[in-house]
XYZ file of C-alpha atoms in Angstrom:
476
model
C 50.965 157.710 80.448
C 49.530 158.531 77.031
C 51.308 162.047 77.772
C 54.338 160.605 78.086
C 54.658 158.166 75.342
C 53.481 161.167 73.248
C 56.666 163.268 74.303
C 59.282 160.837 74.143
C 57.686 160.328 70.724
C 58.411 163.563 69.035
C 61.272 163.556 71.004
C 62.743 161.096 69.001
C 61.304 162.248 66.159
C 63.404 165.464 66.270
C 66.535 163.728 67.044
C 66.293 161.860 64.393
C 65.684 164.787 62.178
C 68.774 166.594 63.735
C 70.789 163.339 63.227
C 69.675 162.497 59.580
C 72.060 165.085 58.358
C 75.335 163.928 59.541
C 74.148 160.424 58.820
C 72.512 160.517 55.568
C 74.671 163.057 54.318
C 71.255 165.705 53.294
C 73.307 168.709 54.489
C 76.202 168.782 51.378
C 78.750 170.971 51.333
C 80.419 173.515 48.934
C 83.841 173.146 46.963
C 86.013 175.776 45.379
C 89.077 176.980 43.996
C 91.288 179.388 44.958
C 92.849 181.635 43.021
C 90.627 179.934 40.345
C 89.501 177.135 38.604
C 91.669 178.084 35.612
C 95.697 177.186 36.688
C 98.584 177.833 34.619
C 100.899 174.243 34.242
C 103.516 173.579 37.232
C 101.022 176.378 39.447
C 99.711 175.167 42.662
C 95.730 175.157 43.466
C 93.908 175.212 46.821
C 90.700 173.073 47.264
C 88.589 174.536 49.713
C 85.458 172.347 50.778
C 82.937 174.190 53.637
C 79.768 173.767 54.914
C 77.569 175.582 57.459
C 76.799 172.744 59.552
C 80.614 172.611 60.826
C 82.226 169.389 59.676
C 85.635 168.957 60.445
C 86.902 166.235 57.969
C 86.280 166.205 54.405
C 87.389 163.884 51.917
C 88.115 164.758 48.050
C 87.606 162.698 44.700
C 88.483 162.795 41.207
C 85.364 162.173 39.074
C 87.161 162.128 35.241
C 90.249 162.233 33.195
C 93.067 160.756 34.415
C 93.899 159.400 38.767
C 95.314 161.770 40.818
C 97.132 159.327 43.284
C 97.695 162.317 46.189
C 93.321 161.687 46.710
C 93.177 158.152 47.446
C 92.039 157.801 51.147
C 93.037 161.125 51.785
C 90.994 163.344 54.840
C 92.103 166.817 54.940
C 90.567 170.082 56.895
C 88.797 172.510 55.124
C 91.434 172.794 52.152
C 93.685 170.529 50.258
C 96.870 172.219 48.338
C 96.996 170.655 44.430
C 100.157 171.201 42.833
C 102.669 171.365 40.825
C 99.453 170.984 38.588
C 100.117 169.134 35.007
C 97.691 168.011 32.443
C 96.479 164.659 34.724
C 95.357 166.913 36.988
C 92.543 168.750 34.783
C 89.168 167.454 35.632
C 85.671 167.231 37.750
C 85.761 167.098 41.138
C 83.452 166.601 44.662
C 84.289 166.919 48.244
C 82.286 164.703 50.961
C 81.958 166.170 54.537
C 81.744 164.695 58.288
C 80.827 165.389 61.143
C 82.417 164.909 64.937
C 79.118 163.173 66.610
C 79.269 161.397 63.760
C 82.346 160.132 62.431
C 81.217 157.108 59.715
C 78.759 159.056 58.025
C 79.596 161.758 55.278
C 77.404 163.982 54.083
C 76.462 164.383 50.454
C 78.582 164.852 47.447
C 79.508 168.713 46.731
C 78.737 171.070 43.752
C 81.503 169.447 40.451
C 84.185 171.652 40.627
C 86.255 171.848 37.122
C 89.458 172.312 36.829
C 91.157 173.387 33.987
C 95.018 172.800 33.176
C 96.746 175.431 30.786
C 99.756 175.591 28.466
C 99.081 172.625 26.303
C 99.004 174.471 23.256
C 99.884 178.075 21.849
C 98.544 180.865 22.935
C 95.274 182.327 20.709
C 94.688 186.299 19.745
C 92.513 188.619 22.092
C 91.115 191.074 20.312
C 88.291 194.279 20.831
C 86.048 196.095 18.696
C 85.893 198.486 18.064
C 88.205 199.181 20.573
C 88.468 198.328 24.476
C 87.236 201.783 25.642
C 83.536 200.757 26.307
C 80.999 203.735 26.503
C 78.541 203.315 29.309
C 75.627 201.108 27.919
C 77.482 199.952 24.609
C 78.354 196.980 23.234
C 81.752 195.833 22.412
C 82.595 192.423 20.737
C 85.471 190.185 21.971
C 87.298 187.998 19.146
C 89.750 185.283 20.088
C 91.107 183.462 17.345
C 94.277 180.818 16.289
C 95.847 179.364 13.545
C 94.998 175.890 15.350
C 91.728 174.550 14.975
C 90.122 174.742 18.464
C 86.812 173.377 18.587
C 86.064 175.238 21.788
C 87.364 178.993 23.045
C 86.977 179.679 26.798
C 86.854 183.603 27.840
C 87.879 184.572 31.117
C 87.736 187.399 33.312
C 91.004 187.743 35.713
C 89.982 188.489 39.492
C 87.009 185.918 39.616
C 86.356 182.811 40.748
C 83.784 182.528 38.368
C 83.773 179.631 35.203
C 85.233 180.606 32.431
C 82.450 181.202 29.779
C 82.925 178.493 27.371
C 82.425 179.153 23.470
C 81.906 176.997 20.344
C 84.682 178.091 17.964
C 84.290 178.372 14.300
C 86.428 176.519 12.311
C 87.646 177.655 9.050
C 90.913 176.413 6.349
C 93.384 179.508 8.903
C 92.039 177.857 11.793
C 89.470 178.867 13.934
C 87.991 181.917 15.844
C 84.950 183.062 18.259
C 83.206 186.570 18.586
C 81.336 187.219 21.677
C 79.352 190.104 21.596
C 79.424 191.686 25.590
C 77.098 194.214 26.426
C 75.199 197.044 27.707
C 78.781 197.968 29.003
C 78.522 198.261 33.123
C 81.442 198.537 35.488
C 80.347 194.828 36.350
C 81.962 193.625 32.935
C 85.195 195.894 32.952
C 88.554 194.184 33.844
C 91.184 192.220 32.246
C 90.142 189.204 29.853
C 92.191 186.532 28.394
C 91.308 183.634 26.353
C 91.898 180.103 26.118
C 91.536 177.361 23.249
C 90.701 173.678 23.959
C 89.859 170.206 21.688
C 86.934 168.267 21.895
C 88.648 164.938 23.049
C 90.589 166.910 25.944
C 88.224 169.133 27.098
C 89.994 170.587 30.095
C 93.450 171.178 28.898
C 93.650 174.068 27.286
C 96.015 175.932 25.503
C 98.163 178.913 26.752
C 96.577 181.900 28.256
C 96.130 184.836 25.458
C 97.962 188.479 25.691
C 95.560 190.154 28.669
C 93.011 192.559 27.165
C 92.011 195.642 29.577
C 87.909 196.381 28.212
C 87.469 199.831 30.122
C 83.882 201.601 30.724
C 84.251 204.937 30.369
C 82.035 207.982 30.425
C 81.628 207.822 34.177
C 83.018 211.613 35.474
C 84.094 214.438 34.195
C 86.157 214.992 31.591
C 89.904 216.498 32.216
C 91.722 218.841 29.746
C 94.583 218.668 27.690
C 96.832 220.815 26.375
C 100.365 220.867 24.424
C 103.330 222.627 25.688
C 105.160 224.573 24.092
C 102.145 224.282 21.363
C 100.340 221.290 19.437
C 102.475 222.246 16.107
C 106.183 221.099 16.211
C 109.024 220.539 14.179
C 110.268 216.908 13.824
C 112.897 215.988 16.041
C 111.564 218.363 18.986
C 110.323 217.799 22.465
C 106.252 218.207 23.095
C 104.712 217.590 26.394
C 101.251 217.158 26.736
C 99.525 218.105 29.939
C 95.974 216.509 31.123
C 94.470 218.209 34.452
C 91.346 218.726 36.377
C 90.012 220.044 39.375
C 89.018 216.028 40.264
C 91.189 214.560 42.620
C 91.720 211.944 39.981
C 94.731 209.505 41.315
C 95.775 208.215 37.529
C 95.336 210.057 33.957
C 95.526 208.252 31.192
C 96.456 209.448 27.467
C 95.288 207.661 24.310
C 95.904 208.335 20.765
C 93.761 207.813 18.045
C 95.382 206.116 15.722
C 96.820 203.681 17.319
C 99.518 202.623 19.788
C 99.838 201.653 23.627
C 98.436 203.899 26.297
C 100.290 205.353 28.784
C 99.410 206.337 32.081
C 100.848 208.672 34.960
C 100.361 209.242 38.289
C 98.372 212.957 39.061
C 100.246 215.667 41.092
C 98.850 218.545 42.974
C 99.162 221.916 41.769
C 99.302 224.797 43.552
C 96.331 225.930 41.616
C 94.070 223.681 42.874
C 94.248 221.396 40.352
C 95.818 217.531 39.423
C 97.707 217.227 36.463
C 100.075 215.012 34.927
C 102.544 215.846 32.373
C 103.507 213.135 29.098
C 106.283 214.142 27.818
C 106.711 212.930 24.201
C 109.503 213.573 21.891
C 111.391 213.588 19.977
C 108.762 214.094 17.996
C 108.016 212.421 14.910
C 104.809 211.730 14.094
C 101.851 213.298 14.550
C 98.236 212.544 15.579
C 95.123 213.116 17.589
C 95.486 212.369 21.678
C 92.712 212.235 24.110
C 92.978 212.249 28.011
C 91.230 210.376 31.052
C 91.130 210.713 34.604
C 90.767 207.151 36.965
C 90.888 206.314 40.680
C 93.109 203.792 42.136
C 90.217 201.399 43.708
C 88.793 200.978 40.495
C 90.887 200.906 37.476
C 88.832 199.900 34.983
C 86.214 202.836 35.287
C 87.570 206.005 34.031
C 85.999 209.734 33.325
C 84.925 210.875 30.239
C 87.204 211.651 27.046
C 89.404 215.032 27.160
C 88.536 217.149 24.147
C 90.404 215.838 21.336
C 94.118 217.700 20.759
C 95.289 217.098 17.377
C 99.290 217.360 17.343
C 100.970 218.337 13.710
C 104.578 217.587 13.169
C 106.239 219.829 10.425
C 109.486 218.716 8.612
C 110.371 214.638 7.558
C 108.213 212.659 9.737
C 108.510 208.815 10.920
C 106.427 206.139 12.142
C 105.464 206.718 15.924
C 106.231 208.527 19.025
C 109.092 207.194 21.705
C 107.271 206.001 24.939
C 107.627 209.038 27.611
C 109.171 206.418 30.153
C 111.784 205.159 27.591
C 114.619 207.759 26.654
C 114.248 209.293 23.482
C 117.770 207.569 22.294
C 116.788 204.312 22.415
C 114.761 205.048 19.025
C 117.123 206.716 16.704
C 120.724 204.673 18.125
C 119.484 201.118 16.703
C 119.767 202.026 13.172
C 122.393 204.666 13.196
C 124.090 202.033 15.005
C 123.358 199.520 11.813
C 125.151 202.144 9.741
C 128.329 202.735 11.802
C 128.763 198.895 11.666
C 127.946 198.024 7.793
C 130.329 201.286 7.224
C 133.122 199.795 9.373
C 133.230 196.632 7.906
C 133.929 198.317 4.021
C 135.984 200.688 5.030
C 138.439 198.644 7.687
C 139.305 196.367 5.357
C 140.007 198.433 2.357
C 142.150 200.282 4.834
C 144.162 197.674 5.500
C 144.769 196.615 1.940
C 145.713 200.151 1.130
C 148.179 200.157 3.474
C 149.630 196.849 2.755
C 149.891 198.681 -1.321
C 151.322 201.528 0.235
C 153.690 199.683 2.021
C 155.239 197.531 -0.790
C 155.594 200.712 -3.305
C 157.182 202.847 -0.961
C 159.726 199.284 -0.327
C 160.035 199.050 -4.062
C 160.941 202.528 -4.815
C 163.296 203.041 -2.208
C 164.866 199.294 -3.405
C 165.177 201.155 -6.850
C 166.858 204.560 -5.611
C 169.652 202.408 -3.920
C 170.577 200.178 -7.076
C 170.623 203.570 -8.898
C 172.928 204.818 -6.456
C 175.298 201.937 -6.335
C 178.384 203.325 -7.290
C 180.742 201.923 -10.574
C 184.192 203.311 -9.191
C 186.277 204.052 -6.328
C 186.528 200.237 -6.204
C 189.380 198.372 -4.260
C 190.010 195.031 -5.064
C 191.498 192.270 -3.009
C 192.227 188.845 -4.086
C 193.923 185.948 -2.476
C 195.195 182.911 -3.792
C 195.352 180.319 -1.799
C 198.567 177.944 -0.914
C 196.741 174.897 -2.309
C 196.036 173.929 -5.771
C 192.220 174.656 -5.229
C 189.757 177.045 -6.545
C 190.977 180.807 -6.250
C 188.829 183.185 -4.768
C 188.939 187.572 -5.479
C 186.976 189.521 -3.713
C 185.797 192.840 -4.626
C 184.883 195.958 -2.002
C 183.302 198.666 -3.372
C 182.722 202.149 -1.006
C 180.937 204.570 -1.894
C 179.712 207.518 0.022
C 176.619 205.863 2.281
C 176.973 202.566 0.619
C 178.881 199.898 1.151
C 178.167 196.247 -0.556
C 180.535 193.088 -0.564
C 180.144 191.010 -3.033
C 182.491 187.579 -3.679
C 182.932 185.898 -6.741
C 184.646 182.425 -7.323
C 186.311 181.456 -10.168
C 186.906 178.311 -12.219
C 189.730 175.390 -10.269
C 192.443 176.523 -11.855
C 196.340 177.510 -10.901
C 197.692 180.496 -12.706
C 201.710 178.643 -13.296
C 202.336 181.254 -15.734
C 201.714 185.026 -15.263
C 200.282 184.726 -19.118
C 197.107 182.565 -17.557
C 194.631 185.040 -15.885
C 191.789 183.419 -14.193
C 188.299 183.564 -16.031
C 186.979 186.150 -13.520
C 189.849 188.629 -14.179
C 189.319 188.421 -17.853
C 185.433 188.753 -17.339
C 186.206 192.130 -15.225
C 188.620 193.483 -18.184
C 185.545 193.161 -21.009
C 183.580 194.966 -18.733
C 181.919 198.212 -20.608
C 179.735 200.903 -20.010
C 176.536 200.217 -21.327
C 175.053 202.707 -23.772
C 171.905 203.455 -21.708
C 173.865 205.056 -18.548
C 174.102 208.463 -17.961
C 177.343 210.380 -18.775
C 178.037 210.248 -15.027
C 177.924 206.666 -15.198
C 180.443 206.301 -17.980
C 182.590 208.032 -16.015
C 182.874 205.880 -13.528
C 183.020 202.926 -15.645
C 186.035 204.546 -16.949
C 187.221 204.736 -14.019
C 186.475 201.230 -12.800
C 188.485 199.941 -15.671
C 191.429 201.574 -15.402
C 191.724 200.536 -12.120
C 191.067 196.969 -13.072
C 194.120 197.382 -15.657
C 196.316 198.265 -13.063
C 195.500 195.850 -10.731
C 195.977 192.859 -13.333
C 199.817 194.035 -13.987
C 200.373 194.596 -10.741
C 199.172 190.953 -9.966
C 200.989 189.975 -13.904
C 204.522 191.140 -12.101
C 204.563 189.635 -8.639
C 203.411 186.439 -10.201
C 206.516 186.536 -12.141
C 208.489 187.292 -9.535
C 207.562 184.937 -7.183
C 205.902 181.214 -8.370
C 203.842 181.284 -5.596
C 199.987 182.160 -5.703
C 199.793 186.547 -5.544
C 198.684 187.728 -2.181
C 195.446 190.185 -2.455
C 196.535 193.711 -2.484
């Protein structure tokens, strides 16, 4: 009996130890994000809550900041999709878990999860030094920095779920800026960084996401070789390719220069030699400089060989500022500003164009306006007047031919009747005092002379058959 009570005892006893779990909530589970914790404004954000003990139901909460409304009451299975995210959304949060055989109990509160909202202010400066090709073992310092006065700088590593490490900026009269030093360099810390700023009163809304820095390790296999085809001295304006190979299946090579600029990379080829090379071509070639070479593999990106030997590339003749990217064409550099110069020239010269030939125009009009009044002849002249029936104004008209001209022109003289063959109208006697003036040529007077005997005879031919007849003289 004692036996017995004994058993059913401990029994019980481990029941209730099985049970307390899933009613007590000892067991709790663990929250995440995924991609990350770190989520770019209007991005979405998954919410994953698990636990080893298999609960089926979990149930998520907002601990800070503002409400998210979507989490009130809300049971979801293993994941919850957040999104579009916006600042309300930044903030701490738990996940609760339950269990099947026990449906009103939850277990205990997760891990805090942060999230972190960016794009609420401009972006900050990434930068390396000395440079972002890390040596095996060295130390390289990271430096984000803004013209706003951030009173916290968050660095974070792209690819991890990991927090971003959060840093106390210093603040200065320019703004504000953080060096962290990183180091002894291992392949563990390699990868793309970015950085993010953030205010003291809104902890979790940062600003926008920094350019992304790549800090390589290097040192790790053997070094390739490089070499300059058709040599490393060229004359400006010409082609240069530079070739980096090695008997390494490397899968990417990747050529650096010294003094600045972005690095380019390639895929390797096979040779028929046995070896894998990859060939930048560079050029036209303008300025000059010293270029080193590594080889990489495509699982690992971020670990490459050691440094080629240095090649140190002259350019002979009127140098300029840096060398065209090998996957850009080489026009792209030089057209911009010859371009500039076509158009500025265009715009002087069009325009003075057209006002030369508007000039050009009205002289040639003016002189050839002159050469026909010159040529207007003074004889040769055949006059026609008619008088009308009436009492009214008489009108003579005068038709002058020349060779290739021929002009009409009608004059009208005074109201007046000529009743007696004595009264000449006023235009007839205007015609007889006509003259040659003094500053014609001889050929001129000529035909002045001529002109006014012609005249003569036309008056007493008009004198007589007004005489004759008292009726106004028809034109001859």
């Amino acid at each position: 009996m004692s036996l017995m009570v004994v058993s059913m005892a401990c029994v019980g006893f481990f029941l209730l130890q099985g049970a307390r779990p899933y009613v007590y909530g000892q067991d709790k589970p663990f929250l995440s994000a995924w991609p990350s914790t770190v989520v770019s404004e209007g991005e979405h954000v998954s919410l994953q809550c698990r636990s080893r003990l298999g609960f089926n139901k979990f149930s998520l909460s907002k601990e800070d900041g503002m409400p998210v409304p979507e989490l009130y009451n809300g049971v979801f299975q293993n994941s919850f999709l957040m999104g579009p995210v916006t600042p309300a959304h930044a903030g701490t949060y738990r996940c609760w878990g339950s269990h099947p055989h026990s449906p009103t109990g939850w277990s205990a509160p997760s891990n805090p999860l942060v999230i972190m909202v960016t794009g609420v202010h401009r972006k900050p400066s990434l930068l390396a030094h000395p440079g972002p090709l890390v040596k095996s073992g060295e130390t390289v310092i990271l430096q984000c920095w803004s013209d706003i006065r951030f009173e916290h700088f968050l660095l974070h590593r792209e690819g991890t779920t990991e927090d971003p490490l959060r840093l106390v900026g210093e603040l200065h009269d320019a703004g504000s800026q953080v060096n962290y030093s990183m180091g002894p360099m291992t392949p563990a810390l390699a990868g793309t960084y970015r950085c993010f700023g953030s205010v003291t009163h809104l902890p979790y809304e940062l600003s926008a996401p920094s350019d992304p820095l790549d800090i390589v390790i290097i040192g790790l296999y053997e070094k390739p070789s490089l070499s300059a085809q058709p040599g490393p001295t060229v004359q400006a304006g010409e082609s240069v390719t530079l070739s980096c190979s090695s008997r390494r299946s490397y899968d990417i090579y990747h050529l650096s220069r010294e003094e600045g600029g972005h690095e380019l990379r390639l895929p390797a080829v096979p040779k028929v030699n046995g070896t894998f090379q990859a060939d930048f071509l560079l050029g036209p070639a303008t300025h000059g400089g010293t270029y080193r070479c590594f080889g990489s593999f495509r699982d690992s990106p971020y670990e490459w060989s050691k440094s080629s030997d240095p090649l140190l590339i002259s350019v002979t003749g009127n140098p300029s500022n840096s060398w065209p990217s090998p996957t850009e064409p080489s026009s792209k550099t030089g057209n911009p500003r010859h371009l500039h110069v076509l158009i500025g020239t265009s715009v002087v010269i069009i325009p003075f164009a057209i006002l030369l030939f508007f000039l050009l125009h009205r002289w040639c009009s003016n002189k050839k306006n002159a050469v026909v009044m010159d040529q207007e002849p003074a004889g040769n002249r055949t006059v026609n007047r008619e008088d009308s029936d009436e009492q009214d104004p008489q009108e003579v008209t005068y038709a002058q031919l020349d060779h290739c001209v021929f002009t009409q022109r009608k004059i009208t003289c005074p109201s007046q009747s000529p009743r007696h063959p004595q009264q000449i109208p006023a235009c007839t006697r205007n015609f007889q005092m006509l003259s040659p003036d003094p500053k014609f040529s001889p050929a001129h007077e000529h035909h002045s002379q001529a002109l006014m005997g012609s005249s003569r005879e036309i008056i007493a031919l008009s004198q007589n058959r007004v005489a004759s007849s008292n009726v106004p003289a028809a034109g001859i």
